[in-house]
Short mmCIF file of C-alpha atoms in Angstrom, two decimals:
data_model
loop_
_atom_site.label_atom_id
_atom_site.label_comp_id
_atom_site.label_asym_id
_atom_site.label_seq_id
_atom_site.Cartn_x
_atom_site.Cartn_y
_atom_site.Cartn_z
CA SER A 1 -133.67 -24.75 11.23
CA GLN A 2 -132.72 -26.00 7.78
CA PRO A 3 -132.30 -23.66 4.82
CA ARG A 4 -135.35 -23.39 2.59
CA ALA A 5 -135.30 -25.81 -0.29
CA ARG A 6 -133.57 -23.93 -3.09
CA ASP A 7 -130.11 -23.93 -4.65
CA ARG A 8 -127.97 -21.42 -2.78
CA GLU A 9 -125.30 -21.52 -5.48
CA THR A 10 -127.75 -20.23 -8.07
CA ILE A 11 -128.46 -16.51 -8.30
CA ARG A 12 -132.10 -16.42 -9.30
CA ALA A 13 -134.02 -13.74 -11.08
CA PRO A 14 -135.80 -11.15 -8.95
CA LEU A 15 -139.48 -11.35 -8.11
CA SER A 16 -141.34 -11.54 -11.41
CA ILE A 17 -144.28 -9.15 -11.66
CA PRO A 18 -146.52 -9.20 -14.76
CA ALA A 19 -146.05 -6.23 -17.07
CA ARG A 20 -149.75 -5.35 -16.77
CA ALA A 21 -149.51 -5.28 -12.97
CA LEU A 22 -146.55 -2.94 -13.25
CA GLY A 23 -148.65 -0.51 -15.27
CA MET A 24 -146.77 -1.23 -18.50
CA SER A 25 -148.66 -0.13 -21.60
CA SER A 26 -146.31 -1.69 -24.15
CA SER A 27 -143.20 -3.83 -24.44
CA SER A 28 -141.16 -1.10 -26.04
CA ALA A 29 -138.75 -0.79 -23.12
CA ALA A 30 -135.62 -2.67 -24.08
CA ALA A 31 -134.16 -5.01 -21.52
CA SER A 32 -131.08 -3.58 -19.83
CA VAL A 33 -129.71 -7.00 -18.94
CA PRO A 34 -129.59 -10.22 -20.96
CA GLY A 35 -132.65 -12.40 -20.50
CA ALA A 36 -134.69 -9.69 -18.77
CA THR A 37 -138.39 -9.54 -19.49
CA PRO A 38 -140.10 -6.26 -20.45
CA ALA A 39 -141.49 -6.09 -16.90
CA ASP A 40 -137.97 -6.53 -15.48
CA ALA A 41 -136.70 -3.78 -17.77
CA LEU A 42 -139.49 -1.45 -16.67
CA ARG A 43 -138.72 -2.14 -13.02
CA ARG A 44 -135.06 -1.43 -13.63
CA ASN A 45 -135.83 1.80 -15.46
CA ARG A 46 -138.07 2.95 -12.63
CA ILE A 47 -135.27 2.37 -10.15
CA ILE A 48 -132.68 4.15 -12.27
CA SER A 49 -134.92 7.19 -12.84
CA SER A 50 -136.00 7.47 -9.18
CA LYS A 51 -135.09 10.57 -7.19
CA LEU A 52 -135.03 8.75 -3.84
CA TYR A 53 -131.25 8.30 -4.02
CA PHE A 54 -129.41 11.59 -3.65
CA ASP A 55 -125.99 12.69 -2.45
CA VAL A 56 -125.73 13.30 1.30
CA PRO A 57 -122.82 15.46 2.51
CA GLY A 58 -120.43 14.16 5.15
CA SER A 59 -121.66 16.84 7.53
CA LYS A 60 -124.81 14.72 7.88
CA ALA A 61 -125.01 11.55 9.94
CA PRO A 62 -126.54 8.49 8.23
CA VAL A 63 -129.61 8.88 10.44
CA VAL A 64 -132.75 9.34 8.36
CA TYR A 65 -135.90 11.00 9.69
CA SER A 66 -138.55 13.54 8.79
CA THR A 67 -141.12 15.24 10.99
CA ALA A 68 -143.56 13.97 8.36
CA TYR A 69 -143.04 10.42 9.70
CA ASP A 70 -145.25 11.13 12.69
CA ILE A 71 -148.97 10.48 12.38
CA ALA A 72 -151.61 12.78 13.84
CA PHE A 73 -155.12 12.02 12.67
CA LEU A 74 -157.77 13.70 14.81
CA GLY A 75 -156.90 11.33 17.63
CA ILE A 76 -158.00 8.31 15.61
CA GLU A 77 -154.40 7.04 15.54
CA LYS A 78 -154.70 6.41 19.29
CA MET A 79 -157.20 3.64 18.58
CA HIS A 80 -154.28 1.39 17.54
CA PRO A 81 -151.70 0.44 20.20
CA PHE A 82 -148.85 1.59 17.93
CA ASP A 83 -147.22 4.82 19.18
CA SER A 84 -147.56 6.92 16.04
CA SER A 85 -145.32 9.66 17.47
CA LYS A 86 -142.54 7.19 18.37
CA TRP A 87 -140.26 8.25 15.54
CA GLY A 88 -140.17 11.92 16.47
CA ARG A 89 -139.72 11.14 20.14
CA ILE A 90 -136.65 9.02 19.37
CA CYS A 91 -135.01 11.93 17.57
CA ARG A 92 -135.97 14.43 20.25
CA PHE A 93 -134.33 12.26 22.91
CA LEU A 94 -131.13 12.04 20.85
CA THR A 95 -130.98 15.76 20.05
CA LYS A 96 -131.99 17.12 23.46
CA GLU A 97 -129.43 14.93 25.19
CA GLY A 98 -126.67 16.13 22.88
CA HIS A 99 -126.01 12.87 21.04
CA LEU A 100 -127.14 14.09 17.63
CA GLU A 101 -127.53 17.59 16.21
CA LYS A 102 -130.75 18.26 14.30
CA THR A 103 -128.75 19.60 11.36
CA ARG A 104 -127.07 16.22 10.96
CA VAL A 105 -130.30 14.30 10.39
CA VAL A 106 -131.06 13.37 6.77
CA GLU A 107 -134.52 14.20 5.40
CA PRO A 108 -135.74 11.65 2.83
CA LEU A 109 -138.04 12.20 -0.11
CA GLU A 110 -141.51 10.68 -0.39
CA ALA A 111 -141.70 7.48 -2.44
CA SER A 112 -143.71 8.23 -5.59
CA LYS A 113 -146.13 5.88 -7.29
CA GLU A 114 -143.43 5.00 -9.83
CA ASP A 115 -141.09 4.12 -6.95
CA LEU A 116 -143.71 1.96 -5.27
CA LEU A 117 -144.44 0.13 -8.55
CA VAL A 118 -140.91 -1.29 -8.40
CA VAL A 119 -142.39 -3.91 -6.05
CA HIS A 120 -146.12 -3.28 -5.71
CA THR A 121 -148.75 -4.10 -8.28
CA GLU A 122 -150.91 -1.39 -9.76
CA ALA A 123 -153.95 -3.22 -8.39
CA TYR A 124 -152.62 -3.12 -4.83
CA LEU A 125 -151.78 0.58 -4.97
CA ASN A 126 -155.21 1.30 -6.42
CA SER A 127 -156.79 -0.60 -3.53
CA LEU A 128 -155.33 1.98 -1.13
CA ARG A 129 -157.73 4.51 -2.64
CA SER A 130 -160.36 2.76 -0.54
CA SER A 131 -160.47 4.01 3.04
CA PHE A 132 -162.09 0.69 3.96
CA ARG A 133 -159.06 -1.20 2.64
CA VAL A 134 -156.58 1.06 4.44
CA ALA A 135 -158.58 0.74 7.67
CA ALA A 136 -158.24 -3.04 7.45
CA ILE A 137 -154.48 -2.84 6.83
CA VAL A 138 -153.77 -0.54 9.79
CA GLU A 139 -156.44 -2.14 12.00
CA VAL A 140 -158.26 1.12 12.78
CA PRO A 141 -161.93 0.58 11.74
CA PRO A 142 -163.06 4.25 12.06
CA LEU A 143 -160.78 5.14 9.12
CA THR A 144 -163.41 3.53 6.92
CA LEU A 145 -165.58 6.61 7.44
CA MET A 146 -162.86 9.09 6.49
CA PRO A 147 -162.53 10.58 2.99
CA ASN A 148 -159.64 8.92 1.21
CA TRP A 149 -157.84 12.20 0.47
CA LEU A 150 -157.55 12.69 4.22
CA VAL A 151 -156.33 9.13 4.76
CA GLN A 152 -153.72 9.69 2.05
CA GLN A 153 -152.55 12.96 3.58
CA ARG A 154 -152.50 12.00 7.26
CA LEU A 155 -151.54 8.32 7.12
CA LEU A 156 -150.23 7.07 3.78
CA TYR A 157 -148.06 10.13 3.10
CA PRO A 158 -146.11 9.60 6.36
CA PHE A 159 -145.70 5.94 5.40
CA ARG A 160 -144.41 6.91 1.93
CA LYS A 161 -141.86 9.25 3.51
CA GLN A 162 -140.66 6.36 5.67
CA VAL A 163 -140.38 4.18 2.57
CA GLY A 164 -138.19 6.86 1.00
CA GLY A 165 -136.11 6.79 4.17
CA SER A 166 -135.62 3.03 4.05
CA ILE A 167 -134.56 3.14 0.40
CA LEU A 168 -132.10 6.00 0.95
CA SER A 169 -130.71 4.33 4.07
CA ALA A 170 -129.37 1.41 2.03
CA LYS A 171 -127.35 3.83 -0.10
CA LEU A 172 -126.03 5.58 3.01
CA ALA A 173 -125.07 2.26 4.59
CA LEU A 174 -122.98 1.29 1.56
CA GLU A 175 -121.26 4.69 1.73
CA ARG A 176 -120.77 4.98 5.48
CA GLY A 177 -120.88 1.40 6.76
CA TRP A 178 -124.19 1.83 8.59
CA ALA A 179 -127.43 3.78 8.50
CA ILE A 180 -130.51 4.08 10.69
CA ASN A 181 -133.96 4.88 9.37
CA VAL A 182 -135.82 6.12 12.45
CA GLY A 183 -138.93 4.51 11.00
CA GLY A 184 -139.81 1.92 8.38
CA GLY A 185 -139.58 -1.83 8.80
CA PHE A 186 -143.07 -2.53 7.44
CA HIS A 187 -142.36 -6.24 7.30
CA HIS A 188 -145.94 -7.54 6.98
CA CYS A 189 -146.51 -5.86 3.61
CA SER A 190 -145.72 -7.68 0.38
CA ALA A 191 -146.08 -6.77 -3.27
CA GLU A 192 -149.79 -7.55 -3.37
CA GLU A 193 -151.00 -7.38 0.22
CA GLY A 194 -150.71 -5.10 3.25
CA GLY A 195 -151.53 -5.85 6.86
CA GLY A 196 -150.45 -5.47 10.46
CA PHE A 197 -150.09 -1.65 10.23
CA CYS A 198 -147.88 -2.08 7.14
CA ALA A 199 -149.16 -0.48 3.92
CA TYR A 200 -145.96 -0.45 1.82
CA ALA A 201 -143.18 -3.04 1.45
CA ASP A 202 -140.23 -0.79 2.30
CA ILE A 203 -137.84 -3.67 3.03
CA SER A 204 -138.44 -5.28 -0.36
CA LEU A 205 -138.23 -1.90 -2.09
CA SER A 206 -134.97 -1.01 -0.34
CA ILE A 207 -133.39 -4.28 -1.46
CA GLN A 208 -134.62 -4.06 -5.06
CA PHE A 209 -133.20 -0.53 -5.33
CA ALA A 210 -129.89 -1.72 -3.86
CA PHE A 211 -129.60 -4.55 -6.37
CA VAL A 212 -129.81 -2.11 -9.27
CA ARG A 213 -128.28 1.12 -7.98
CA LEU A 214 -125.63 -0.20 -5.57
CA ASP A 215 -124.44 -3.12 -7.72
CA ILE A 216 -124.84 -5.75 -5.03
CA SER A 217 -126.31 -9.24 -5.28
CA ARG A 218 -126.38 -10.67 -1.72
CA VAL A 219 -128.52 -9.25 1.09
CA MET A 220 -129.29 -10.67 4.51
CA ILE A 221 -132.45 -9.70 6.38
CA ILE A 222 -132.16 -10.05 10.16
CA ASP A 223 -135.73 -9.63 11.38
CA LEU A 224 -135.92 -9.42 15.18
CA ASP A 225 -139.34 -7.84 15.50
CA ALA A 226 -141.58 -9.98 17.74
CA HIS A 227 -143.75 -10.87 14.75
CA GLN A 228 -142.91 -13.02 11.73
CA GLY A 229 -141.83 -10.90 8.74
CA ASN A 230 -144.19 -12.54 6.29
CA GLY A 231 -144.20 -9.66 3.78
CA HIS A 232 -140.57 -9.74 2.70
CA GLU A 233 -140.59 -13.53 2.99
CA LYS A 234 -143.24 -13.77 0.28
CA ASP A 235 -141.54 -11.15 -1.89
CA PHE A 236 -138.20 -12.98 -1.91
CA ALA A 237 -139.61 -16.52 -1.91
CA ASN A 238 -137.68 -17.53 -5.03
CA ASP A 239 -134.77 -15.10 -4.90
CA GLY A 240 -131.54 -16.77 -3.84
CA ARG A 241 -129.83 -13.40 -3.45
CA VAL A 242 -131.68 -12.78 -0.18
CA TYR A 243 -131.08 -14.73 3.05
CA ILE A 244 -133.69 -14.33 5.79
CA LEU A 245 -133.04 -14.86 9.49
CA ASP A 246 -136.33 -14.37 11.32
CA MET A 247 -136.59 -14.73 15.11
CA TYR A 248 -140.16 -14.24 16.30
CA ASN A 249 -142.90 -15.32 18.67
CA ALA A 250 -144.62 -18.19 16.87
CA GLY A 251 -147.72 -17.87 19.04
CA ILE A 252 -148.87 -14.47 17.75
CA TYR A 253 -149.90 -12.77 14.45
CA PRO A 254 -149.50 -13.35 11.52
CA PHE A 255 -149.46 -17.20 11.65
CA ASP A 256 -148.39 -17.16 7.98
CA HIS A 257 -147.39 -20.79 7.51
CA ALA A 258 -147.02 -20.43 3.74
CA ALA A 259 -144.47 -17.60 4.18
CA LYS A 260 -142.55 -19.63 6.77
CA ARG A 261 -141.42 -21.94 3.98
CA TYR A 262 -139.32 -19.09 2.61
CA ILE A 263 -137.37 -18.36 5.80
CA ASP A 264 -133.79 -19.56 5.48
CA GLN A 265 -133.25 -19.60 9.22
CA LYS A 266 -136.19 -19.35 11.58
CA VAL A 267 -135.98 -19.14 15.35
CA GLU A 268 -139.45 -19.63 16.78
CA LEU A 269 -139.87 -18.27 20.29
CA VAL A 270 -142.65 -19.03 22.77
CA SER A 271 -144.66 -16.38 24.59
CA GLY A 272 -142.97 -15.35 27.81
CA THR A 273 -139.39 -15.87 26.55
CA GLU A 274 -137.08 -13.90 28.88
CA THR A 275 -133.98 -11.84 28.22
CA ASP A 276 -131.16 -14.31 28.91
CA ASP A 277 -132.78 -17.09 26.87
CA TYR A 278 -133.56 -14.65 24.05
CA LEU A 279 -130.00 -13.33 23.83
CA ASP A 280 -128.58 -16.86 23.99
CA GLN A 281 -130.76 -17.93 21.06
CA LEU A 282 -129.73 -14.81 19.13
CA ASP A 283 -126.03 -15.57 19.66
CA LYS A 284 -126.50 -19.07 18.30
CA ALA A 285 -128.54 -17.84 15.34
CA LEU A 286 -125.96 -15.23 14.32
CA LYS A 287 -123.18 -17.84 14.44
CA VAL A 288 -125.16 -20.10 12.11
CA ALA A 289 -126.00 -17.23 9.75
CA GLN A 290 -122.34 -16.27 9.49
CA THR A 291 -121.46 -19.74 8.18
CA ARG A 292 -124.35 -19.96 5.72
CA PHE A 293 -124.32 -16.69 3.83
CA GLN A 294 -121.91 -13.85 3.11
CA PRO A 295 -124.00 -10.74 2.40
CA GLN A 296 -122.92 -7.40 0.97
CA LEU A 297 -125.67 -5.62 2.94
CA ILE A 298 -127.66 -6.41 6.08
CA ILE A 299 -131.21 -5.14 6.60
CA TYR A 300 -131.85 -5.19 10.34
CA ASN A 301 -135.51 -4.99 11.34
CA ALA A 302 -135.17 -3.93 14.97
CA GLY A 303 -138.69 -4.04 16.37
CA THR A 304 -139.02 -3.22 20.07
CA ASP A 305 -142.27 -5.12 20.52
CA ILE A 306 -140.13 -7.79 22.19
CA LEU A 307 -140.14 -5.60 25.34
CA ASP A 308 -141.68 -6.98 28.50
CA GLY A 309 -145.19 -5.56 28.74
CA ASP A 310 -145.72 -4.96 25.03
CA PRO A 311 -149.41 -5.70 24.41
CA LEU A 312 -148.82 -7.48 21.10
CA GLY A 313 -145.37 -9.08 21.32
CA ASN A 314 -145.96 -11.25 24.44
CA LEU A 315 -142.23 -11.60 25.17
CA LYS A 316 -140.40 -10.54 28.31
CA ILE A 317 -137.23 -8.82 27.15
CA SER A 318 -135.87 -6.04 29.37
CA PRO A 319 -134.91 -2.59 28.01
CA GLU A 320 -131.27 -3.52 28.68
CA GLY A 321 -131.83 -6.70 26.68
CA VAL A 322 -132.96 -4.68 23.65
CA VAL A 323 -129.84 -2.50 23.90
CA ILE A 324 -127.64 -5.62 24.06
CA ARG A 325 -129.54 -7.20 21.16
CA ASP A 326 -128.91 -4.21 18.90
CA GLU A 327 -125.26 -4.09 19.90
CA LYS A 328 -124.85 -7.77 19.02
CA VAL A 329 -126.31 -7.28 15.54
CA PHE A 330 -124.24 -4.16 14.82
CA ARG A 331 -121.11 -5.94 16.04
CA PHE A 332 -121.96 -8.96 13.88
CA ALA A 333 -121.99 -6.64 10.87
CA LYS A 334 -118.94 -4.59 11.81
CA ASP A 335 -116.78 -7.62 12.59
CA GLN A 336 -117.39 -8.83 9.03
CA ASN A 337 -117.20 -5.35 7.50
CA ILE A 338 -120.77 -5.61 6.17
CA PRO A 339 -122.85 -2.43 5.77
CA LEU A 340 -126.00 -2.46 7.89
CA VAL A 341 -129.33 -0.65 7.71
CA MET A 342 -131.46 -0.53 10.87
CA MET A 343 -135.22 0.09 10.72
CA THR A 344 -137.24 0.58 13.92
CA SER A 345 -140.34 -1.45 12.95
CA GLY A 346 -142.86 -2.51 15.63
CA GLY A 347 -143.10 -1.42 19.25
CA TYR A 348 -146.38 -0.74 20.97
CA MET A 349 -145.50 0.96 24.25
CA LYS A 350 -144.65 4.60 24.94
CA SER A 351 -141.37 3.37 26.45
CA SER A 352 -140.17 2.08 23.06
CA ALA A 353 -138.89 5.49 21.93
CA ARG A 354 -136.77 5.85 25.07
CA VAL A 355 -135.33 2.35 24.65
CA ILE A 356 -134.47 2.92 20.99
CA ALA A 357 -132.78 6.26 21.77
CA ASP A 358 -130.80 4.58 24.57
CA SER A 359 -129.78 1.80 22.20
CA ILE A 360 -128.55 4.23 19.52
CA THR A 361 -126.65 6.13 22.22
CA ASN A 362 -125.03 2.87 23.32
CA LEU A 363 -124.06 2.04 19.75
CA SER A 364 -122.37 5.43 19.53
CA GLN A 365 -120.56 4.95 22.84
CA LYS A 366 -119.31 1.54 21.65
CA ASN A 367 -118.10 3.15 18.40
CA LEU A 368 -120.42 0.97 16.34
CA VAL A 369 -122.00 4.11 14.87
CA GLN A 370 -120.66 7.64 14.60
CA LEU A 371 -123.26 10.33 15.19
CA GLY A 372 -120.75 13.18 14.87
CA SER A 373 -119.93 15.07 11.66
CA GLN A 374 -117.64 13.76 8.96
CA PRO A 375 -115.66 15.90 6.50
CA ASP A 376 -117.19 16.28 3.04
#
């Protein structure tokens, strides 16, 4: 596919959000950079004052997870095909099989409202106070009947912890060369709209934090979830600092044709695509991406809903194919010495956790990640 129509030599300003939407009561905040609007300055100040970045000792692996990621909600969570205990099961596989010690896992902080306002509008965050609205976003109608304090505690709090994990993982990747958030990848959520089980835009937030705190200006998103990543595509529609490679099944949700205009490199698959064809198309796509854009950070959205049998992805990729896919992306980054963050994103079968754990184990065996301890 052709690059989206915008000047790649021009570094454009980040997503512009009105000061009122950001919750700004006055324009007293001085701009930290020339030409910045009061809203830009407020966003920057929020990022600088955030507690989500903290120092992680070398005795920890850059693998981010909290038991708070997992969702248990009176059994209601089982009404959506997503395995809401997937994240914990991945870590248990890795620790029980001796690949990763529990003490080496990094626990993130919960993203606060001020953190979320870096990307989200005040109006959108306020809308999550409606259980009806949250039920629509996560596609579980019975949530409508639940008091919102319970929805916040049992569902949105785990999501906010995962957002904190995605943001911290970018910092760890710049320090260590790679990081894995055993969660996150909520790629259907944008600044003003959630959907598809995605309530917060963790990919956009992670990148905006990295621009300010990590002093980088070029990020590549490699989105290999089975679904189009329409959330981050809308958020970075006019931001030339972000290059998006999205390889997805064009015959399934979200059918967001407006967002497709903002994909730099789209690979549209058909339902039933099998492993060899999939991996061949990925090889070709990565070669093209390497010639088009030189990022300082890669965000890898590694959804496992491409697996054969997944009820929503409608592709036919074998477990071994997923392991090979992840290895290809990590090698793509390592060969160019580009830090990479992996997020686990979608995957709607119980087998997904096993496949992800096997893939991380393979990455360790191939020396593409190091799960052992490092000296402080």
